[in-house]
Short mmCIF file of N, CA and C in Angstrom, two decimals:
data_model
loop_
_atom_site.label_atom_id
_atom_site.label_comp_id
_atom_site.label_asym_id
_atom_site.label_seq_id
_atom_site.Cartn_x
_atom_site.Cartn_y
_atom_site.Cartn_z
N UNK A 1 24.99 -16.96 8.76
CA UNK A 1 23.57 -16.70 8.65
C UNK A 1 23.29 -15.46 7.82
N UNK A 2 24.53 -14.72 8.28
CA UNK A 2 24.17 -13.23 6.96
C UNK A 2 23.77 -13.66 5.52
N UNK A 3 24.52 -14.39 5.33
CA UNK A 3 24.77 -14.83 3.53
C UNK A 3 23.02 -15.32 3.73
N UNK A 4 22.56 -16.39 4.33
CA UNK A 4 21.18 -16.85 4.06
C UNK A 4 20.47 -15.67 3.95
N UNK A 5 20.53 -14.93 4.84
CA UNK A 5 19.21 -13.89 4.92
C UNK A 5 19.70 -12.79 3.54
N UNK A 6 20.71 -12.61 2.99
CA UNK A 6 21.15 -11.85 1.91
C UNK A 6 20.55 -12.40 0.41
N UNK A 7 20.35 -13.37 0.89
CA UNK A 7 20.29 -14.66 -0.34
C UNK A 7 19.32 -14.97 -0.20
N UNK A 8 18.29 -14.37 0.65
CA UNK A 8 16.34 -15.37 0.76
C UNK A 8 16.76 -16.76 0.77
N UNK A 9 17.71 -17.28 1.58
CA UNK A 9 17.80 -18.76 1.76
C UNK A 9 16.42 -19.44 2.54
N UNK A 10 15.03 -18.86 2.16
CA UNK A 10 14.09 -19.51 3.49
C UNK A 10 12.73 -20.09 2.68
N UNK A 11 12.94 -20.53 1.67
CA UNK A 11 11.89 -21.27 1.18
C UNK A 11 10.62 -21.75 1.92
N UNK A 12 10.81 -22.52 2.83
CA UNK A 12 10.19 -22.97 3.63
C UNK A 12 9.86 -22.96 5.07
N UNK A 13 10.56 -21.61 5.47
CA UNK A 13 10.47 -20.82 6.47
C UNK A 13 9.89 -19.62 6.37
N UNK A 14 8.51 -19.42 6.62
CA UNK A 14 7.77 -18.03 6.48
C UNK A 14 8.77 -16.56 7.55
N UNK A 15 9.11 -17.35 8.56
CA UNK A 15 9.57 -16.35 9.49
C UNK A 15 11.10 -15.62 9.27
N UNK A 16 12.21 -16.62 8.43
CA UNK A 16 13.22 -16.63 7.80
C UNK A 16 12.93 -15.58 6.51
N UNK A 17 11.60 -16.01 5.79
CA UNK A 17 11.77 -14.89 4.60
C UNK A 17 11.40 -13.76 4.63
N UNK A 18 10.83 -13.58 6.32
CA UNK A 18 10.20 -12.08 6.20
C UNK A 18 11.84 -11.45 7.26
N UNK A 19 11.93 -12.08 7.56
CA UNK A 19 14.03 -11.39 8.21
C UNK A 19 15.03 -10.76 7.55
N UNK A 20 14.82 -11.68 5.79
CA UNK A 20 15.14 -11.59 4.66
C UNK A 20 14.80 -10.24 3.91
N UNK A 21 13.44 -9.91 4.04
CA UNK A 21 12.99 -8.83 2.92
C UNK A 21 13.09 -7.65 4.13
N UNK A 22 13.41 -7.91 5.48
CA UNK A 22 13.90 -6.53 6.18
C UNK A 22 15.02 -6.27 6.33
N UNK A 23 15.14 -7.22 6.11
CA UNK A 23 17.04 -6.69 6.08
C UNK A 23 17.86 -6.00 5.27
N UNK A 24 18.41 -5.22 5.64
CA UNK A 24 19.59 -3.94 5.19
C UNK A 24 21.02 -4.11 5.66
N UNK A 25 22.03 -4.69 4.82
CA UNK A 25 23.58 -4.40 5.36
C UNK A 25 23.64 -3.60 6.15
N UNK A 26 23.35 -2.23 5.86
CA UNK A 26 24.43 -1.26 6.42
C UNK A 26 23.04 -0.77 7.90
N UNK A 27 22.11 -0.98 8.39
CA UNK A 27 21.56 -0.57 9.02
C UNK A 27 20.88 -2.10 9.85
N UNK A 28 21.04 -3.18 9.85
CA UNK A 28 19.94 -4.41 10.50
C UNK A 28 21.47 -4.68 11.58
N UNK A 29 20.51 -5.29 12.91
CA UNK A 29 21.45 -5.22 13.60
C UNK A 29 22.19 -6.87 13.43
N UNK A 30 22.91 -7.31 14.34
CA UNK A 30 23.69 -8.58 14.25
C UNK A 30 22.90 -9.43 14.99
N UNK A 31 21.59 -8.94 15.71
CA UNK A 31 21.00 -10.16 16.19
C UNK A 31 19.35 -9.79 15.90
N UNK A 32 18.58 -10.96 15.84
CA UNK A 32 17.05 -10.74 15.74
C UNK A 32 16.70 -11.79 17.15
N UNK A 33 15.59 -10.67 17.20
CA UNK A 33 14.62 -12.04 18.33
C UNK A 33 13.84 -12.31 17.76
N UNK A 34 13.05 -13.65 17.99
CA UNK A 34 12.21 -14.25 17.00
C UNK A 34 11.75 -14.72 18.60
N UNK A 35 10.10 -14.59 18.67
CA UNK A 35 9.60 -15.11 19.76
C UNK A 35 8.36 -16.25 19.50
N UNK A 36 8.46 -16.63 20.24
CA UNK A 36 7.37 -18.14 20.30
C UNK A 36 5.85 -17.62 19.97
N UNK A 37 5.22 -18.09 19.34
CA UNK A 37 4.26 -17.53 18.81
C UNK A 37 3.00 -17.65 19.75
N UNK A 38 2.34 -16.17 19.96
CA UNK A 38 1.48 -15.69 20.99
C UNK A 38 2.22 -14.80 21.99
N UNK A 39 3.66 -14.89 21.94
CA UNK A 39 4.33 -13.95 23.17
C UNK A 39 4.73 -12.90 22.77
N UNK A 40 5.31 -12.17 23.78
CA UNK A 40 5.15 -10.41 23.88
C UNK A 40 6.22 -10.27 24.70
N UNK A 41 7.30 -9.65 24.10
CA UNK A 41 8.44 -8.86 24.57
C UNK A 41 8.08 -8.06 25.35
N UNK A 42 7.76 -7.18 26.25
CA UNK A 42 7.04 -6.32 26.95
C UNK A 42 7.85 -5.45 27.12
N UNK A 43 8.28 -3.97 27.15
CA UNK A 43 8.80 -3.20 27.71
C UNK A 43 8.98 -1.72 27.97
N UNK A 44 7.23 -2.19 28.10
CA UNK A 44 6.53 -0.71 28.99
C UNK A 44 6.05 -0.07 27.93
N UNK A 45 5.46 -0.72 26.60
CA UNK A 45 5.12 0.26 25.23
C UNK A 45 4.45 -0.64 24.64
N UNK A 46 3.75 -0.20 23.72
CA UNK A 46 2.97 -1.35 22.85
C UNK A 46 3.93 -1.74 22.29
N UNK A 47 3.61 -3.08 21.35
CA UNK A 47 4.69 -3.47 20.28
C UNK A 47 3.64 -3.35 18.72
N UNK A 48 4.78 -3.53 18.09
CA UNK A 48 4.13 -3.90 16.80
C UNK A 48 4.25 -5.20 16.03
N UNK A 49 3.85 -5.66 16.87
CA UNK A 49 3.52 -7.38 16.03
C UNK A 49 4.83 -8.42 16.20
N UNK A 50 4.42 -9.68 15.66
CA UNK A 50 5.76 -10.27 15.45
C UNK A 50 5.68 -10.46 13.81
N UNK A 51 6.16 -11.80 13.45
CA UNK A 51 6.74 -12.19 12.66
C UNK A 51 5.57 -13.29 11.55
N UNK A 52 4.97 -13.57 13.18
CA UNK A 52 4.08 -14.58 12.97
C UNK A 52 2.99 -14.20 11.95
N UNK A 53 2.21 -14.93 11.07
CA UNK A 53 1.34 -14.62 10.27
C UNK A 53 0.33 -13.95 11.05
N UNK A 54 -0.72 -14.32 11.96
CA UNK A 54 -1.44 -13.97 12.65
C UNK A 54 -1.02 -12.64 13.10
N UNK A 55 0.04 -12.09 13.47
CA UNK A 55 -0.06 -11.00 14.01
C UNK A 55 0.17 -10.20 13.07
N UNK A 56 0.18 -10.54 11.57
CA UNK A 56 0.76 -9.33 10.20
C UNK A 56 -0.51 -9.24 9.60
N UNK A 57 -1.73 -9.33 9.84
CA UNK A 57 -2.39 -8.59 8.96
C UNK A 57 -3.31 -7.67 9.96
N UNK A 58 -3.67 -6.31 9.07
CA UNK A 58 -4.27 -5.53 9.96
C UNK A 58 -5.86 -5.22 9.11
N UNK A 59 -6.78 -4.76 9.52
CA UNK A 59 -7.56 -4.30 8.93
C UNK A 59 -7.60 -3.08 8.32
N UNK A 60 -7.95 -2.47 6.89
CA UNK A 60 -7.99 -1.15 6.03
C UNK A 60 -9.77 -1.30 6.36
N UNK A 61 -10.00 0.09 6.22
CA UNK A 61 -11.55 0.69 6.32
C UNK A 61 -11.40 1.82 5.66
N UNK A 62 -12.03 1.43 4.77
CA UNK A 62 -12.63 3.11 3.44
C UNK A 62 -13.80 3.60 3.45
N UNK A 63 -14.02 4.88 3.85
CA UNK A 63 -15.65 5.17 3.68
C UNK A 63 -15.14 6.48 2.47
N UNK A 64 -16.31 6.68 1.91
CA UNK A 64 -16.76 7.91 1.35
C UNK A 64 -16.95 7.79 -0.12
N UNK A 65 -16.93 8.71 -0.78
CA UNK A 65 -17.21 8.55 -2.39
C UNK A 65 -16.17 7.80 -3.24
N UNK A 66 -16.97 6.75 -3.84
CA UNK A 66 -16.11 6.04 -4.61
C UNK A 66 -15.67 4.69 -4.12
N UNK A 67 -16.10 4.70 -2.71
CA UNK A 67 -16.04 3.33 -2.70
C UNK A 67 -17.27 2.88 -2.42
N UNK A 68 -17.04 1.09 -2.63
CA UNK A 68 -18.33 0.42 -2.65
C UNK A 68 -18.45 0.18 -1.19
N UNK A 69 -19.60 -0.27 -0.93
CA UNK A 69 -19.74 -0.78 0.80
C UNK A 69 -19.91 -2.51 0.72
N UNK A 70 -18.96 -2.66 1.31
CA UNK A 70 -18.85 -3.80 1.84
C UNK A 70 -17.69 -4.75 2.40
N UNK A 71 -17.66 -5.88 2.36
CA UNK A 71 -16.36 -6.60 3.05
C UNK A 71 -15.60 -7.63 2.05
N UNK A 72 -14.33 -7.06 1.75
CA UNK A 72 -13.76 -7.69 0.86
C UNK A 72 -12.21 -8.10 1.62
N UNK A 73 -12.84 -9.20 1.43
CA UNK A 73 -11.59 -10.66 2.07
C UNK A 73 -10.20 -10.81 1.40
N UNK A 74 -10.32 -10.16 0.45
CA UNK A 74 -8.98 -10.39 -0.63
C UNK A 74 -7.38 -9.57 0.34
N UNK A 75 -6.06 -9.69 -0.03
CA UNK A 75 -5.22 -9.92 0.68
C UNK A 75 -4.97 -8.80 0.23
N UNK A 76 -4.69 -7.62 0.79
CA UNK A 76 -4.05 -6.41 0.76
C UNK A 76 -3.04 -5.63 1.78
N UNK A 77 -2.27 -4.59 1.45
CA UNK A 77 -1.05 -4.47 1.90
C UNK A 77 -1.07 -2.83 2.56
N UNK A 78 -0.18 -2.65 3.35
CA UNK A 78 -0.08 -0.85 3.63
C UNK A 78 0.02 -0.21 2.57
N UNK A 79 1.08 -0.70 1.50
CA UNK A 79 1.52 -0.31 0.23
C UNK A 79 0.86 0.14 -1.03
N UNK A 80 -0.65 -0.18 -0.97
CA UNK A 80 -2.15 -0.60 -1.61
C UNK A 80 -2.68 0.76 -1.06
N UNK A 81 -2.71 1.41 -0.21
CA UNK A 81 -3.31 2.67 0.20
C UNK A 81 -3.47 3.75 -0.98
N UNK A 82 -2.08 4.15 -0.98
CA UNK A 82 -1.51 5.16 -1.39
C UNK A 82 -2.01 5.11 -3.01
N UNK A 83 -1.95 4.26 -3.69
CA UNK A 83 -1.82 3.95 -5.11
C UNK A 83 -3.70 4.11 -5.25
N UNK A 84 -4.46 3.24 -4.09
CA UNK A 84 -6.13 3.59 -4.35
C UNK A 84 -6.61 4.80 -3.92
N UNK A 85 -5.70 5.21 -2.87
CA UNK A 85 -6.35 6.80 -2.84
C UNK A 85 -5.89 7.83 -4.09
N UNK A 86 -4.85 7.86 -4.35
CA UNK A 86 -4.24 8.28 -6.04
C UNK A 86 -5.42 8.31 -6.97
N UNK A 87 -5.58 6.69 -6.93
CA UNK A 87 -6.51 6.79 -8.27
C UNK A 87 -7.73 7.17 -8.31
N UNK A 88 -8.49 7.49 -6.53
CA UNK A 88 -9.79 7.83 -6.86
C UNK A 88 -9.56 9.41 -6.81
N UNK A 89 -8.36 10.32 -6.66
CA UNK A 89 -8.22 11.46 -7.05
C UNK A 89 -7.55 11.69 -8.13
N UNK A 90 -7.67 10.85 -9.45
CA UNK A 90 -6.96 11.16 -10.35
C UNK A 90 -5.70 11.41 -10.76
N UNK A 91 -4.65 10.81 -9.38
CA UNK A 91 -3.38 11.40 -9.90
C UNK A 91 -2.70 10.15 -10.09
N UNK A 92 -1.67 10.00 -10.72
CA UNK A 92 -0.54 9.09 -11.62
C UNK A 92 0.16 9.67 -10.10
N UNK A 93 0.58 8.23 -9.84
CA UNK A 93 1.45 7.89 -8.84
C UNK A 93 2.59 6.96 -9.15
N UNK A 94 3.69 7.44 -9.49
CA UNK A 94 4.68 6.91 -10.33
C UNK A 94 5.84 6.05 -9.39
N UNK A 95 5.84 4.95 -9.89
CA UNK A 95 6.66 4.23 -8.58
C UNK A 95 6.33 3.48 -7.64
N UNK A 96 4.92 3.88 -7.57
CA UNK A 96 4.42 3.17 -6.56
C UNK A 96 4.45 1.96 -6.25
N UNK A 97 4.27 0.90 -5.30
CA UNK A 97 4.86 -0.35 -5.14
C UNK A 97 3.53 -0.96 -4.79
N UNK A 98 2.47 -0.77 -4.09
CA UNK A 98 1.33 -1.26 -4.18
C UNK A 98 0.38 -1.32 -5.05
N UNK A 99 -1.02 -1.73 -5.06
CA UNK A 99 -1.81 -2.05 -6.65
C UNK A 99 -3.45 -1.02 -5.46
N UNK A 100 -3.76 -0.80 -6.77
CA UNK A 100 -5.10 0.07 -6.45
C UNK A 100 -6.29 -1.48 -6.43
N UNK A 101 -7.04 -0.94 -4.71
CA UNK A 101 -7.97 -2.02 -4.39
C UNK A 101 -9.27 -2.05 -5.05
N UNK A 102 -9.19 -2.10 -6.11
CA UNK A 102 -10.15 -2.13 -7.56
C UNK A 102 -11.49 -2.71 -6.83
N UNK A 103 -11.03 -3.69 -6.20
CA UNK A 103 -12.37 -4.75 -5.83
C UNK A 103 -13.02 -3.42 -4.57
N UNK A 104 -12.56 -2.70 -3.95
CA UNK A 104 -13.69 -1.84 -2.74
C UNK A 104 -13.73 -0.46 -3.32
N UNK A 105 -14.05 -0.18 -5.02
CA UNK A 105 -13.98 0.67 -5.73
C UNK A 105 -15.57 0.50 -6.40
N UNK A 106 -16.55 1.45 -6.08
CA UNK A 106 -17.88 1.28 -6.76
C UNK A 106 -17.36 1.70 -8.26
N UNK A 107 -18.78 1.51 -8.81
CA UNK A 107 -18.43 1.18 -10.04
C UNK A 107 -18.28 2.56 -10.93
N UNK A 108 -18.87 3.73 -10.38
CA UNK A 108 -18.33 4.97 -10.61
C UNK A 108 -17.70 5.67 -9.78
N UNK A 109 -16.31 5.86 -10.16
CA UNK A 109 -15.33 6.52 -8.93
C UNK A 109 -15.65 8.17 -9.30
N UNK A 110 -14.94 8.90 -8.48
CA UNK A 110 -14.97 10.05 -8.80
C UNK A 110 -13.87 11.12 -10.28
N UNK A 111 -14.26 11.86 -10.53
CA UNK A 111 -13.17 12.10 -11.82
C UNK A 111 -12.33 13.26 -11.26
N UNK A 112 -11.08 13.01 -12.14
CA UNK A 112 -10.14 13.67 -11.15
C UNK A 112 -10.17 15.10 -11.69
N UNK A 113 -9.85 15.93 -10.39
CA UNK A 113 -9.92 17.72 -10.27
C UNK A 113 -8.98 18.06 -11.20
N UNK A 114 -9.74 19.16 -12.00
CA UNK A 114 -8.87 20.02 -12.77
C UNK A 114 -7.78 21.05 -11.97
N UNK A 115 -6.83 20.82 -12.65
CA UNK A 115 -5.32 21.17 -11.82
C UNK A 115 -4.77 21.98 -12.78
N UNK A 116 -5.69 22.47 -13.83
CA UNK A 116 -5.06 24.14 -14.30
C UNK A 116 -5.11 25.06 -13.66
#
C-alpha cells in the first residue's frame, strides 16, 4: 500500500488521494484510520476533521480596507491567505503556494507602505 500512496495510485478515490498528498516517508505513520463518514474518533479533545469532503472546507472572513463586501462561493484554500494579505500590503511573497483571492478584493486596494 506504501508504493500506492507514494505513487497517487487513487484516481478515483477522493479519500486515497488526500492520504497521498499527506504523506511523508520518513515521518507518516504505518497505519491511517479512515472513519465512516459523519463519525468522530473521540478522545476527550476536539478533532480536526476527517477526510471526508464535507468536513474539509472551512469558512475565510475578511473585513477591512480593500476588500469588497460580500459572499464569494468560489473554492479557496488556507494557502490563499497569506499570498492576499501580501498583496493588499504590497509585499512580493516569493514561493508562495496559494493564489491571491482577487474576486473579495474591491476594486481599489490599498498601495503598499513605503519601506525606506
Amino acid at each position: 500500500m506504501r508504493d500506492r500512496i507514494e505513487a497517487n495510485q487513487f484516481e478515483a478515490d477522493p479519500i486515497g488521494r488526500r492520504l497521498a498528498h499527506s504523506y511523508d516517508r520518513k515521518r507518516s505513520g504505518d497505519m491511517t484510520v479512515v472513519l465512516r463518514p459523519y463519525w468522530l474518533m473521540y478522545l476527550g479533545a476536539t478533532t480536526h476533521g476527517s477526510s471526508y469532503g464535507f468536513d474539509t472546507r472551512v469558512p475565510l472572513l475578511f473585513m477591512g480596507k480593500g476588500i469588497a463586501p460580500g459572499e464569494y462561493l468560489e473554492p479557496a484554500s488556507p494557502a490563499d491567505v497569506a499570498p492576499t494579505f501580501a498583496f493588499l500590503a504590497g509585499v512580493t511573497l516569493p514561493g508562495a503556494q496559494g493564489r491571491v483571492l482577487t474576486e473579495a478584493l474591491a476594486h481599489t486596494v490599498p498601495s503598499a507602505r513605503n519601506t525606506r
